[in-house]
Amino acid sequence: MQNNESAENYLETILVLGRRLPVVRSVDVANELGFKKSSVSIAMKNLREKGHITVTDAGFIYLTDSGKDIAESIYERHEFITKFFTEIGVNPNVAEEDACRIEHVISAETFAALKSFVNRSNQS
């Protein structure tokens, strides 16, 4: 399924917030990303319509299986690329920023090859 960077960022943010907070609400997402609540509300509506999240009557946001799969994939890429860049000497802040951009455009094939290469290198 083709997803856009914005949707992936929202799903990843919901995943990360869900690990830190007892429940995730639109206001939490807005605060985390520094966006207006109105912008987040529109995004949540789109994610709900695509079947990536459910929102309870109380406003609690939960990832569906498809939303969780996307979020976990993006988060894995983010964490791996950030760690890789810092290990090769990139400033941690720059590594984080670059990973945020790369995580959305790197193909599954290239990411798998990069992981395999790094894992082989670490075994040497």
Backbone as ProteinMPNN parsed JSONL, in Angstrom:
{"seq_chain_A": "MQNNESAENYLETILVLGRRLPVVRSVDVANELGFKKSSVSIAMKNLREKGHITVTDAGFIYLTDSGKDIAESIYERHEFITKFFTEIGVNPNVAEEDACRIEHVISAETFAALKSFVNRSNQS", "coords_chain_A": {"N_chain_A": [[0.842, -1.186, 0.0], [0.572, 2.171, -0.859], [1.756, 4.917, 0.873], [1.728, 8.243, 2.126], [4.292, 10.551, 3.142], [3.455, 12.252, 5.217], [1.243, 10.886, 6.365], [2.59, 8.608, 7.244], [4.306, 9.753, 9.139], [2.453, 10.662, 11.053], [1.34, 8.184, 11.871], [3.621, 6.909, 12.902], [4.181, 8.667, 15.004], [1.906, 8.308, 16.619], [2.34, 5.647, 17.357], [4.774, 5.874, 18.855], [3.979, 7.676, 20.878], [2.006, 6.115, 22.041], [3.517, 4.269, 23.367], [4.542, 5.722, 25.398], [2.476, 7.029, 26.723], [-0.611, 6.515, 28.561], [-2.959, 6.678, 27.024], [-3.594, 7.887, 23.702], [-4.306, 10.982, 22.307], [-5.69, 13.379, 19.959], [-4.727, 15.911, 20.654], [-2.362, 15.271, 21.941], [-0.83, 14.286, 19.83], [-0.718, 16.59, 18.264], [0.723, 18.303, 19.985], [3.151, 16.894, 20.174], [4.119, 16.959, 17.551], [4.095, 19.632, 17.015], [2.034, 20.849, 15.654], [-1.06, 22.448, 14.619], [-4.111, 21.738, 16.317], [-6.327, 21.532, 14.676], [-5.257, 20.835, 12.188], [-4.237, 18.319, 12.783], [-6.588, 16.996, 13.39], [-7.819, 16.79, 10.882], [-5.982, 15.12, 9.604], [-6.248, 12.834, 11.223], [-8.837, 12.104, 10.603], [-8.5, 11.375, 7.905], [-6.706, 9.203, 8.219], [-8.336, 7.504, 9.673], [-10.36, 7.018, 7.801], [-8.895, 5.585, 5.94], [-8.535, 3.313, 7.307], [-6.456, 2.975, 9.101], [-6.381, 3.815, 11.723], [-8.371, 3.783, 14.723], [-10.793, 5.701, 16.453], [-11.982, 6.381, 19.575], [-15.161, 7.226, 21.197], [-14.429, 8.849, 23.262], [-12.244, 10.064, 22.245], [-9.826, 8.755, 22.101], [-7.039, 7.466, 20.431], [-6.249, 4.702, 18.454], [-4.056, 2.445, 16.855], [-4.829, 0.508, 14.012], [-4.407, -2.87, 12.779], [-3.223, -2.574, 10.231], [-2.338, 0.083, 10.383], [-0.564, -0.13, 12.497], [1.343, -1.861, 11.421], [2.475, -0.26, 9.386], [3.417, 1.91, 10.921], [5.274, 0.638, 12.649], [7.115, -0.299, 10.795], [8.135, 2.095, 9.69], [9.151, 3.248, 12.024], [11.115, 1.36, 12.726], [12.886, 1.697, 10.585], [13.6, 4.36, 11.049], [14.889, 4.26, 13.599], [17.002, 2.448, 13.041], [18.428, 3.704, 10.914], [19.124, 6.152, 12.108], [20.801, 5.225, 14.189], [22.799, 3.956, 12.671], [23.884, 6.14, 11.24], [24.874, 7.728, 13.382], [26.787, 5.99, 14.391], [28.671, 6.02, 12.365], [29.744, 8.445, 12.686], [28.209, 10.755, 12.34], [26.771, 13.745, 13.561], [24.53, 13.41, 16.271], [22.072, 14.909, 16.244], [21.869, 15.714, 13.578], [21.881, 13.2, 12.374], [19.452, 12.204, 13.3], [17.617, 13.998, 12.094], [18.174, 13.542, 9.352], [17.525, 10.824, 9.175], [14.79, 10.981, 9.603], [13.91, 11.982, 7.199], [14.886, 10.163, 5.278], [13.755, 7.715, 5.998], [11.269, 7.542, 4.836], [11.569, 7.4, 2.106], [13.365, 5.46, 1.334], [13.665, 2.37, -0.303], [12.098, -0.838, 0.328], [13.737, -2.929, -0.463], [16.332, -1.747, -0.579], [16.604, -0.944, 2.093], [16.543, -3.432, 3.405], [18.867, -4.563, 2.341], [20.79, -2.791, 3.349], [20.506, -3.221, 6.119], [21.282, -5.909, 6.212], [23.941, -5.711, 5.317], [25.082, -4.122, 7.367], [24.661, -5.815, 9.558], [26.258, -8.006, 8.8], [28.74, -6.766, 8.769], [29.006, -6.115, 11.454], [29.38, -8.594, 12.538], [31.859, -9.3, 11.844]], "CA_chain_A": [[0.0, 0.0, 0.0], [1.325, 3.418, -0.966], [1.431, 5.89, 1.907], [2.53, 9.454, 1.977], [5.178, 10.834, 4.269], [2.677, 12.844, 6.295], [0.49, 9.814, 7.031], [3.557, 7.774, 7.946], [4.753, 10.49, 10.322], [1.386, 10.614, 12.056], [1.243, 6.824, 12.408], [4.809, 6.695, 13.732], [4.004, 9.468, 16.221], [0.903, 7.618, 17.446], [3.023, 4.475, 17.913], [5.725, 6.309, 19.879], [3.208, 8.22, 22.003], [1.329, 4.988, 22.674], [4.482, 3.587, 24.238], [4.85, 6.621, 26.519], [1.269, 7.51, 27.39], [-1.655, 5.492, 28.726], [-3.832, 6.81, 25.852], [-3.153, 8.92, 22.767], [-5.383, 11.83, 21.798], [-5.241, 14.312, 18.914], [-3.948, 16.996, 21.263], [-1.023, 14.732, 22.202], [-0.155, 14.242, 18.535], [-0.458, 17.987, 17.901], [1.82, 18.801, 20.834], [4.391, 16.192, 19.829], [4.589, 17.375, 16.229], [4.09, 21.086, 16.916], [1.022, 21.219, 14.669], [-2.351, 22.899, 15.14], [-5.038, 20.637, 16.549], [-7.212, 21.418, 13.514], [-4.524, 20.076, 11.158], [-4.171, 16.935, 13.243], [-7.944, 16.437, 13.27], [-8.008, 16.427, 9.475], [-5.132, 13.95, 9.358], [-6.844, 11.687, 11.911], [-10.004, 11.719, 9.791], [-7.984, 10.659, 6.739], [-6.175, 7.911, 8.662], [-9.494, 6.689, 10.056], [-11.02, 6.605, 6.558], [-8.032, 4.589, 5.296], [-8.532, 2.125, 8.148], [-5.197, 2.839, 9.833], [-6.616, 4.099, 13.142], [-9.741, 3.923, 15.23], [-10.89, 6.749, 17.46], [-13.131, 6.112, 20.437], [-16.008, 8.379, 21.481], [-13.691, 9.709, 24.195], [-11.15, 10.699, 21.522], [-8.596, 7.983, 22.205], [-6.615, 6.99, 19.111], [-5.585, 3.398, 18.454], [-3.634, 1.951, 15.548], [-5.357, -0.779, 13.561], [-3.299, -3.739, 12.375], [-2.518, -1.972, 9.09], [-1.658, 1.271, 10.879], [0.56, -0.564, 13.326], [2.369, -2.402, 10.525], [3.146, 0.878, 8.745], [4.126, 2.668, 11.955], [6.426, -0.126, 13.112], [8.083, -0.322, 9.705], [8.768, 3.413, 9.631], [9.915, 3.425, 13.258], [12.311, 0.516, 12.619], [13.794, 2.393, 9.671], [14.082, 5.562, 11.734], [15.84, 3.872, 14.637], [18.169, 1.824, 12.433], [19.191, 4.694, 10.15], [19.701, 7.083, 13.079], [21.912, 4.542, 14.854], [23.852, 3.764, 11.677], [24.544, 7.426, 10.981], [25.657, 8.157, 14.542], [27.943, 5.096, 14.505], [29.698, 6.38, 11.382], [30.291, 9.74, 13.057], [27.326, 11.896, 12.102], [26.218, 14.381, 14.757], [23.241, 12.783, 16.573], [20.936, 15.725, 15.801], [21.821, 15.621, 12.115], [21.495, 11.82, 12.081], [18.008, 12.119, 13.57], [16.914, 14.748, 11.048], [18.329, 12.846, 8.083], [16.755, 9.581, 9.254], [13.376, 11.338, 9.461], [13.61, 12.154, 5.781], [15.235, 8.957, 4.522], [12.89, 6.585, 6.371], [10.064, 7.531, 4.001], [11.853, 7.247, 0.682], [14.205, 4.293, 1.064], [12.858, 1.208, -0.693], [12.217, -2.005, 1.201], [14.903, -3.689, -0.926], [17.552, -1.069, -0.147], [16.681, -0.997, 3.549], [16.913, -4.801, 3.772], [20.275, -4.742, 1.989], [21.571, -2.004, 4.307], [20.485, -3.962, 7.383], [22.085, -7.113, 6.027], [25.34, -5.279, 5.255], [25.508, -3.694, 8.701], [24.709, -6.998, 10.415], [27.448, -8.777, 8.41], [29.912, -5.98, 9.212], [29.099, -6.196, 12.91], [29.79, -9.952, 12.905], [33.288, -9.463, 11.479]], "C_chain_A": [[0.887, 1.25, 0.0], [0.85, 4.385, 0.121], [2.256, 7.13, 1.669], [3.293, 9.721, 3.267], [4.415, 11.383, 5.468], [1.919, 11.772, 7.079], [1.438, 8.927, 7.832], [4.062, 8.452, 9.21], [3.708, 10.463, 11.425], [1.295, 9.231, 12.68], [2.427, 6.508, 13.322], [4.682, 7.455, 15.056], [2.997, 8.814, 17.158], [1.531, 6.393, 18.109], [3.935, 4.869, 19.071], [4.99, 6.854, 21.099], [2.503, 7.111, 22.766], [2.231, 4.193, 23.599], [4.803, 4.412, 25.476], [3.634, 6.98, 27.36], [0.253, 6.389, 27.554], [-2.654, 5.498, 27.559], [-3.299, 7.947, 24.984], [-4.388, 9.654, 22.268], [-4.807, 12.765, 20.729], [-4.38, 15.423, 19.484], [-2.527, 16.538, 21.573], [-0.194, 14.702, 20.916], [0.222, 15.657, 18.106], [0.71, 18.552, 18.695], [3.154, 18.175, 20.453], [4.983, 16.709, 18.517], [4.673, 18.894, 16.07], [3.117, 21.6, 15.873], [-0.227, 21.741, 15.372], [-3.265, 21.69, 15.293], [-5.957, 20.434, 15.353], [-6.548, 20.624, 12.387], [-4.472, 18.595, 11.518], [-5.538, 16.269, 13.113], [-8.23, 15.993, 11.846], [-7.211, 15.168, 9.144], [-5.725, 12.699, 10.003], [-8.068, 11.184, 11.149], [-9.543, 10.91, 8.579], [-7.443, 9.282, 7.11], [-7.299, 6.963, 9.068], [-10.19, 6.155, 8.802], [-10.21, 5.551, 5.808], [-7.943, 3.303, 6.111], [-7.255, 1.912, 8.929], [-5.326, 3.126, 11.325], [-8.097, 3.953, 13.448], [-9.693, 5.006, 16.299], [-12.159, 6.479, 18.266], [-13.968, 7.376, 20.614], [-15.319, 9.359, 22.427], [-12.492, 10.385, 23.525], [-9.815, 9.983, 21.627], [-8.285, 7.343, 20.853], [-5.864, 5.673, 19.271], [-5.229, 3.028, 17.029], [-4.361, 0.648, 15.239], [-4.154, -1.647, 13.183], [-2.514, -3.119, 11.222], [-1.746, -0.73, 9.522], [-0.438, 0.917, 11.701], [1.69, -1.116, 12.464], [3.169, -1.281, 9.873], [4.003, 1.618, 9.765], [5.384, 1.936, 12.417], [7.515, -0.2, 12.044], [8.847, 0.996, 9.626], [9.647, 3.634, 10.857], [11.201, 2.594, 13.236], [13.344, 1.188, 11.711], [14.43, 3.593, 10.361], [15.174, 5.219, 12.742], [17.135, 3.319, 14.036], [19.042, 2.855, 11.732], [19.846, 5.711, 11.083], [20.929, 6.468, 13.742], [23.085, 4.371, 13.895], [24.618, 5.065, 11.443], [25.382, 7.89, 12.171], [26.905, 7.287, 14.703], [29.036, 5.42, 13.494], [30.186, 7.812, 11.576], [29.441, 10.952, 12.776], [26.824, 12.425, 13.44], [24.828, 13.793, 15.022], [22.012, 13.589, 16.117], [20.759, 15.665, 14.288], [21.369, 14.222, 11.697], [19.993, 11.636, 12.235], [17.208, 12.807, 12.468], [16.988, 14.029, 9.704], [17.514, 11.551, 8.062], [15.272, 9.854, 9.061], [12.98, 11.501, 7.997], [13.8, 10.852, 5.008], [14.255, 7.816, 4.785], [11.668, 6.463, 5.47], [10.341, 7.215, 2.54], [12.7, 6.029, 0.343], [13.304, 3.098, 0.738], [13.061, 0.074, 0.303], [13.454, -2.818, 0.827], [16.207, -3.063, -0.426], [17.699, -1.127, 1.368], [17.113, -2.392, 4.014], [18.393, -5.058, 3.475], [21.181, -3.99, 2.958], [21.645, -2.722, 5.651], [21.382, -5.195, 7.297], [23.573, -6.773, 6.02], [25.857, -4.909, 6.64], [25.621, -4.9, 9.629], [25.92, -7.851, 10.097], [28.708, -8.08, 8.898], [30.113, -6.087, 10.71], [29.555, -7.571, 13.378], [31.28, -10.171, 12.632], [34.202, -9.098, 12.614]], "O_chain_A": [[1.836, 1.351, 0.778], [-0.35, 4.629, 0.253], [3.339, 7.077, 1.087], [2.975, 9.184, 4.328], [4.699, 11.017, 6.608], [1.952, 11.756, 8.31], [1.132, 8.539, 8.959], [4.228, 7.8, 10.241], [4.036, 10.264, 12.595], [1.184, 9.115, 13.901], [2.257, 5.912, 14.386], [5.041, 6.93, 16.11], [3.217, 8.771, 18.368], [1.285, 6.129, 19.286], [3.876, 4.268, 20.144], [5.343, 6.527, 22.232], [2.41, 7.155, 23.993], [1.755, 3.518, 24.512], [5.277, 3.881, 26.481], [3.747, 7.208, 28.564], [0.251, 5.428, 26.786], [-3.139, 4.441, 27.153], [-2.633, 8.857, 25.479], [-5.377, 9.044, 21.863], [-3.591, 12.918, 20.614], [-3.403, 15.834, 18.857], [-1.588, 17.329, 21.48], [0.987, 15.046, 20.916], [1.337, 15.899, 17.644], [1.588, 19.207, 18.133], [4.174, 18.862, 20.415], [6.196, 16.874, 18.395], [5.255, 19.387, 15.104], [3.334, 22.654, 15.276], [-0.428, 21.508, 16.564], [-3.205, 20.744, 14.508], [-6.332, 19.303, 15.042], [-7.205, 19.832, 11.711], [-4.642, 17.729, 10.66], [-5.622, 15.093, 12.761], [-8.82, 14.935, 11.63], [-7.715, 14.262, 8.481], [-5.708, 11.624, 9.403], [-8.302, 9.978, 11.065], [-10.131, 9.876, 8.263], [-7.69, 8.304, 6.404], [-7.218, 5.758, 8.831], [-10.563, 4.984, 8.745], [-10.783, 4.712, 5.112], [-7.35, 2.32, 5.666], [-6.984, 0.799, 9.379], [-4.467, 2.721, 12.108], [-8.95, 3.994, 12.561], [-8.675, 5.196, 16.964], [-13.254, 6.366, 17.717], [-13.544, 8.466, 20.23], [-15.595, 10.558, 22.396], [-11.8, 11.186, 24.155], [-8.78, 10.549, 21.276], [-9.158, 6.755, 20.216], [-4.968, 5.546, 20.105], [-6.004, 3.268, 16.103], [-4.493, -0.215, 16.107], [-3.012, -1.195, 13.263], [-1.284, -3.134, 11.228], [-0.619, -0.515, 9.075], [0.597, 1.578, 11.615], [2.863, -0.868, 12.743], [4.397, -1.343, 9.813], [5.169, 1.917, 9.508], [6.442, 2.549, 12.559], [8.704, -0.167, 12.363], [10.072, 1.0, 9.507], [10.759, 4.149, 10.742], [12.252, 3.062, 13.672], [14.53, 1.236, 12.037], [15.638, 3.813, 10.268], [16.25, 5.817, 12.734], [18.23, 3.679, 14.469], [20.256, 2.882, 11.931], [20.998, 6.091, 10.873], [21.974, 7.111, 13.845], [24.234, 4.612, 14.266], [25.849, 5.081, 11.448], [26.489, 8.395, 11.983], [27.959, 7.78, 15.103], [30.206, 5.127, 13.737], [30.938, 8.339, 10.755], [29.903, 12.079, 12.954], [26.492, 11.653, 14.34], [24.025, 13.685, 14.095], [21.027, 13.011, 15.658], [19.639, 15.576, 13.785], [20.568, 14.076, 10.774], [19.344, 10.996, 11.408], [16.229, 12.251, 11.969], [15.986, 13.918, 8.999], [16.888, 11.222, 7.055], [14.569, 9.063, 8.433], [11.852, 11.195, 7.61], [12.965, 10.489, 4.18], [13.962, 7.033, 3.882], [11.092, 5.381, 5.357], [9.437, 6.803, 1.813], [12.749, 5.611, -0.814], [12.31, 2.852, 1.421], [14.058, 0.029, 1.025], [14.143, -3.339, 1.705], [17.08, -3.762, 0.088], [18.801, -1.337, 1.874], [17.95, -2.52, 4.908], [19.087, -5.697, 4.266], [22.231, -4.502, 3.346], [22.715, -2.821, 6.251], [22.15, -5.479, 8.217], [24.374, -7.467, 6.646], [26.942, -5.333, 7.038], [26.573, -4.998, 10.403], [26.558, -8.375, 11.01], [29.635, -8.728, 9.384], [31.245, -6.142, 11.189], [30.062, -7.708, 14.491], [31.878, -11.121, 13.137], [35.422, -9.179, 12.475]]}, "name": "protein", "num_of_chains": 1, "seq": "MQNNESAENYLETILVLGRRLPVVRSVDVANELGFKKSSVSIAMKNLREKGHITVTDAGFIYLTDSGKDIAESIYERHEFITKFFTEIGVNPNVAEEDACRIEHVISAETFAALKSFVNRSNQS"}
